Amino acid sequence: MAHAPVPHPHLDARAADRAAGVLLGAAVGDALGVPYEFKATLSEDEQPRMIGGGLGPYQPGEYSDDTQMQVCIAQVAAAGADLRDPEALDAIAANFQRWLSDGASDVGNQTSLVLSIAARAPGSAGAALREAAREYTAGNARSAGNGSLMRTGIVALAHLGDPAAMAEAAIAVGALTHPDPDCADACVLWCSGIRTAVLHGTFDGVRDGLALLPPERRETWAKRLDEAEAHPPHHFVNNGWVVHALQAAWSAITRTAVPELNPAEGGFPARHLRLALEAAVRAGTDTDTVAAIAGALLGARWGCSGIPLEWQRAVNGWPGLTGADLVRLAVLTARGGNDDDAGWPSAPRLPAGGHPGFAIPHPHDDGVILGNLALAQGTEPVDVDAVVSLCRVGSDPLLPGTGVEQVRVWLVDSDGANANLHHVVDQAARQVLRLRQEGKRVLLHCHAGQSRTPAVAAVYSHLARGTDAESALRDLRRALTGGWHLHAHPELRSAVHDLTAPTVAAGARTDRGGQEAADLEPPGW
């Protein structure tokens, strides 16, 4: 049957950030859980890390089949397809088959079996896969695995404008391998949660999704959500079952406290994402899947900007994608396959707005070069080993041919546009500090080099040498000569002051993680 055109609501800067976090959040959760899958459960004082290994084995930061299969869906959704249409389902099924033969590093038993049967069956790829899954489910009492829920986040982004259509798409895409009613219900609830998180920035959508379920199953799922909120994630030990997988993920999210905003002491609400993902991994058993499920919803709530930059830098996987690639697929899906007027996120290079390129040494560290997008995208060589970009950039690497490390930061130069402003500025400054500790020369830039660049540069000065906000901004203002001036908007300037406030009464300089500032100083200070 033909469907009406898919509505795609306009996303403001904050909602776009949250949409960008869905696929990336799933991938970082997946990669964080990979090393611990079906191993001894981590204790509360053990911190999971993206060290690779696991069942793959995987490289550090590499995601598993949970995200690989979601990428198969995203490649169709990012073109603006209605995921309920037979043509879209055929394309997804064909992508699954290509993945199975080309890049699958680890495959669930049910998924592997139905894909293998469907590959030999006549008819369209989608119809053959649905029939193989239906027959498997009809003859197997244990067919409600977590293999559809783990990949469902991108489906919500494809149908943000219509919750009923979103529920139909979640059921249709899930039924390609897992048509069991519990699997269908779980995908609907989680997609509802992701949709609401992207549009409104809350976790309310999971319970709101109960209204999208068949009436006779709503009470059962309400009790299951109650149970998840009453017990820690590791209580749900059978998390290969879709119900326990959802409960473990929901428990990790709802039972993890959201930190208060206290920038000078390292308190950022967005750290809830990190803490909840670590709790999801500590659930044990199918750790990568539970964390991938939780990560999609956490990414939808806290956005790309809420995901730690070290995780964004590290995450990678089939078919050769990076964190930036996952953001591109998610944003295109949420926008119905369309770039914005500047060509983002697909364009290889973005317009520099007529600003001439400039490069000025940081007044407190000549190993940090302050610049703008025109410099970063220019043809003239820049003697750096790394680039920290504080604005949107094209899909091509910056400074082509140099092999420099690139860190992309989601930071919008507008009051009210950043839900996690303090967290992002702090993270960006710490990336500059890390790179300098590694002996690398760093280009720090935003679009014009007038606002975001000096703000992050000022916080970097505080981290490295304890410089107060006004002194740092004054010295940066003097350095940015030749017609360039500081134009930090009020919220950004306020964030700089908040982040550089004294942390201890005695006046000793400390990192907000507790490390002495003297231990953080880069070479040459």
PDB file of N, CA, C and O in Angstrom, residues 7 38 47 64 98 101 148 158 179 195 219 238 259 271 302 304 316 325 328 345 402 405 434 456 464 477 485-486 521:
ATOM      1  N   PRO A   7       6.342  13.177   6.945  1.00  0.00           N
ATOM      2  CA  PRO A   7       6.596  14.537   7.435  1.00  0.00           C
ATOM      3  C   PRO A   7       7.889  14.588   8.247  1.00  0.00           C
ATOM      4  O   PRO A   7       8.164  13.690   9.051  1.00  0.00           O
ATOM      5  N   PHE A  38      29.630 -11.296  27.660  1.00  0.00           N
ATOM      6  CA  PHE A  38      29.626 -12.669  28.182  1.00  0.00           C
ATOM      7  C   PHE A  38      30.874 -12.987  29.009  1.00  0.00           C
ATOM      8  O   PHE A  38      31.340 -14.121  29.043  1.00  0.00           O
ATOM      9  N   GLN A  47      35.788   0.619  35.787  1.00  0.00           N
ATOM     10  CA  GLN A  47      35.284   1.499  34.729  1.00  0.00           C
ATOM     11  C   GLN A  47      35.494   0.849  33.368  1.00  0.00           C
ATOM     12  O   GLN A  47      36.620   0.539  32.979  1.00  0.00           O
ATOM     13  N   SER A  64      30.146  -3.351  17.071  1.00  0.00           N
ATOM     14  CA  SER A  64      29.858  -4.722  16.659  1.00  0.00           C
ATOM     15  C   SER A  64      28.630  -4.787  15.761  1.00  0.00           C
ATOM     16  O   SER A  64      28.191  -3.789  15.190  1.00  0.00           O
ATOM     17  N   ARG A  98      24.200  -8.242   2.313  1.00  0.00           N
ATOM     18  CA  ARG A  98      25.554  -7.781   1.949  1.00  0.00           C
ATOM     19  C   ARG A  98      26.446  -7.733   3.184  1.00  0.00           C
ATOM     20  O   ARG A  98      27.609  -8.141   3.137  1.00  0.00           O
ATOM     21  N   SER A 101      27.595 -11.248   4.272  1.00  0.00           N
ATOM     22  CA  SER A 101      28.635 -11.847   3.431  1.00  0.00           C
ATOM     23  C   SER A 101      29.914 -11.034   3.386  1.00  0.00           C
ATOM     24  O   SER A 101      30.980 -11.561   3.065  1.00  0.00           O
ATOM     25  N   SER A 148      16.465  -7.112  17.149  1.00  0.00           N
ATOM     26  CA  SER A 148      15.817  -5.997  16.442  1.00  0.00           C
ATOM     27  C   SER A 148      15.869  -4.727  17.273  1.00  0.00           C
ATOM     28  O   SER A 148      16.075  -3.628  16.744  1.00  0.00           O
ATOM     29  N   ALA A 158      13.700   8.461  11.236  1.00  0.00           N
ATOM     30  CA  ALA A 158      13.086   8.498   9.908  1.00  0.00           C
ATOM     31  C   ALA A 158      11.626   8.910   9.955  1.00  0.00           C
ATOM     32  O   ALA A 158      11.042   9.247   8.918  1.00  0.00           O
ATOM     33  N   PRO A 179       9.897 -11.046  14.373  1.00  0.00           N
ATOM     34  CA  PRO A 179       8.497 -10.625  14.381  1.00  0.00           C
ATOM     35  C   PRO A 179       7.731 -10.940  15.669  1.00  0.00           C
ATOM     36  O   PRO A 179       6.544 -10.625  15.765  1.00  0.00           O
ATOM     37  N   ARG A 195      12.152   9.359  19.736  1.00  0.00           N
ATOM     38  CA  ARG A 195      11.465  10.469  19.062  1.00  0.00           C
ATOM     39  C   ARG A 195      11.222  11.630  20.026  1.00  0.00           C
ATOM     40  O   ARG A 195      11.526  12.792  19.712  1.00  0.00           O
ATOM     41  N   GLU A 219      -0.632  -2.911  29.834  1.00  0.00           N
ATOM     42  CA  GLU A 219      -0.428  -3.080  31.276  1.00  0.00           C
ATOM     43  C   GLU A 219       0.808  -3.931  31.549  1.00  0.00           C
ATOM     44  O   GLU A 219       1.580  -3.653  32.478  1.00  0.00           O
ATOM     45  N   ASN A 238      18.972 -12.168  32.015  1.00  0.00           N
ATOM     46  CA  ASN A 238      18.693 -12.839  30.741  1.00  0.00           C
ATOM     47  C   ASN A 238      18.505 -11.792  29.643  1.00  0.00           C
ATOM     48  O   ASN A 238      17.502 -11.778  28.917  1.00  0.00           O
ATOM     49  N   PRO A 259      23.848  14.499  36.997  1.00  0.00           N
ATOM     50  CA  PRO A 259      24.660  15.405  37.807  1.00  0.00           C
ATOM     51  C   PRO A 259      24.141  16.848  37.766  1.00  0.00           C
ATOM     52  O   PRO A 259      23.580  17.297  36.764  1.00  0.00           O
ATOM     53  N   ARG A 271      26.967  14.514  31.652  1.00  0.00           N
ATOM     54  CA  ARG A 271      27.739  13.344  32.088  1.00  0.00           C
ATOM     55  C   ARG A 271      26.830  12.169  32.434  1.00  0.00           C
ATOM     56  O   ARG A 271      27.305  11.036  32.568  1.00  0.00           O
ATOM     57  N   TRP A 302      20.751  13.563  25.160  1.00  0.00           N
ATOM     58  CA  TRP A 302      21.843  14.482  25.473  1.00  0.00           C
ATOM     59  C   TRP A 302      22.557  15.003  24.236  1.00  0.00           C
ATOM     60  O   TRP A 302      23.329  15.962  24.333  1.00  0.00           O
ATOM     61  N   CYS A 304      24.711  14.758  20.374  1.00  0.00           N
ATOM     62  CA  CYS A 304      26.107  14.538  19.999  1.00  0.00           C
ATOM     63  C   CYS A 304      27.031  15.278  20.950  1.00  0.00           C
ATOM     64  O   CYS A 304      28.079  14.767  21.348  1.00  0.00           O
ATOM     65  N   ASN A 316      34.487   3.476  15.642  1.00  0.00           N
ATOM     66  CA  ASN A 316      34.665   3.146  14.224  1.00  0.00           C
ATOM     67  C   ASN A 316      34.073   1.775  13.965  1.00  0.00           C
ATOM     68  O   ASN A 316      33.831   1.007  14.893  1.00  0.00           O
ATOM     69  N   ASP A 325      30.886  10.096  10.312  1.00  0.00           N
ATOM     70  CA  ASP A 325      30.023   9.438   9.329  1.00  0.00           C
ATOM     71  C   ASP A 325      28.681   9.046   9.940  1.00  0.00           C
ATOM     72  O   ASP A 325      27.630   9.157   9.296  1.00  0.00           O
ATOM     73  N   ARG A 328      26.546  12.077  10.209  1.00  0.00           N
ATOM     74  CA  ARG A 328      25.989  12.439   8.893  1.00  0.00           C
ATOM     75  C   ARG A 328      24.769  11.588   8.566  1.00  0.00           C
ATOM     76  O   ARG A 328      23.724  12.116   8.144  1.00  0.00           O
ATOM     77  N   PRO A 345      25.120  17.965   6.082  1.00  0.00           N
ATOM     78  CA  PRO A 345      26.417  17.383   6.454  1.00  0.00           C
ATOM     79  C   PRO A 345      27.160  16.651   5.334  1.00  0.00           C
ATOM     80  O   PRO A 345      28.150  15.987   5.609  1.00  0.00           O
ATOM     81  N   THR A 402      48.062  15.999   4.892  1.00  0.00           N
ATOM     82  CA  THR A 402      48.981  16.151   6.016  1.00  0.00           C
ATOM     83  C   THR A 402      48.845  15.021   7.033  1.00  0.00           C
ATOM     84  O   THR A 402      49.720  14.844   7.870  1.00  0.00           O
ATOM     85  N   GLU A 405      45.598  14.631  12.968  1.00  0.00           N
ATOM     86  CA  GLU A 405      44.466  14.170  13.761  1.00  0.00           C
ATOM     87  C   GLU A 405      43.408  15.255  13.789  1.00  0.00           C
ATOM     88  O   GLU A 405      43.723  16.437  13.970  1.00  0.00           O
ATOM     89  N   ARG A 434      45.251  17.609  25.866  1.00  0.00           N
ATOM     90  CA  ARG A 434      45.744  16.251  25.586  1.00  0.00           C
ATOM     91  C   ARG A 434      46.716  16.249  24.416  1.00  0.00           C
ATOM     92  O   ARG A 434      47.794  15.632  24.474  1.00  0.00           O
ATOM     93  N   VAL A 456      37.418  28.756  23.914  1.00  0.00           N
ATOM     94  CA  VAL A 456      38.068  27.491  24.241  1.00  0.00           C
ATOM     95  C   VAL A 456      39.542  27.721  24.559  1.00  0.00           C
ATOM     96  O   VAL A 456      40.103  27.103  25.471  1.00  0.00           O
ATOM     97  N   ALA A 464      45.870  24.646  31.751  1.00  0.00           N
ATOM     98  CA  ALA A 464      47.299  24.410  31.653  1.00  0.00           C
ATOM     99  C   ALA A 464      48.122  25.251  32.620  1.00  0.00           C
ATOM    100  O   ALA A 464      49.174  24.801  33.075  1.00  0.00           O
ATOM    101  N   ARG A 477      42.621  38.842  23.309  1.00  0.00           N
ATOM    102  CA  ARG A 477      42.164  40.017  22.567  1.00  0.00           C
ATOM    103  C   ARG A 477      43.345  40.768  21.978  1.00  0.00           C
ATOM    104  O   ARG A 477      43.308  41.228  20.835  1.00  0.00           O
ATOM    105  N   HIS A 485      38.549  40.685  16.319  1.00  0.00           N
ATOM    106  CA  HIS A 485      38.196  41.020  17.694  1.00  0.00           C
ATOM    107  C   HIS A 485      37.397  39.880  18.305  1.00  0.00           C
ATOM    108  O   HIS A 485      36.841  39.038  17.598  1.00  0.00           O
ATOM    109  N   LEU A 486      37.319  39.883  19.611  1.00  0.00           N
ATOM    110  CA  LEU A 486      36.528  38.865  20.298  1.00  0.00           C
ATOM    111  C   LEU A 486      35.061  39.279  20.302  1.00  0.00           C
ATOM    112  O   LEU A 486      34.725  40.399  20.664  1.00  0.00           O
ATOM    113  N   GLU A 521      50.689  20.364  32.462  1.00  0.00           N
ATOM    114  CA  GLU A 521      51.311  21.351  31.594  1.00  0.00           C
ATOM    115  C   GLU A 521      51.945  20.677  30.381  1.00  0.00           C
ATOM    116  O   GLU A 521      52.674  19.696  30.493  1.00  0.00           O
TER     117      GLU A 521
END
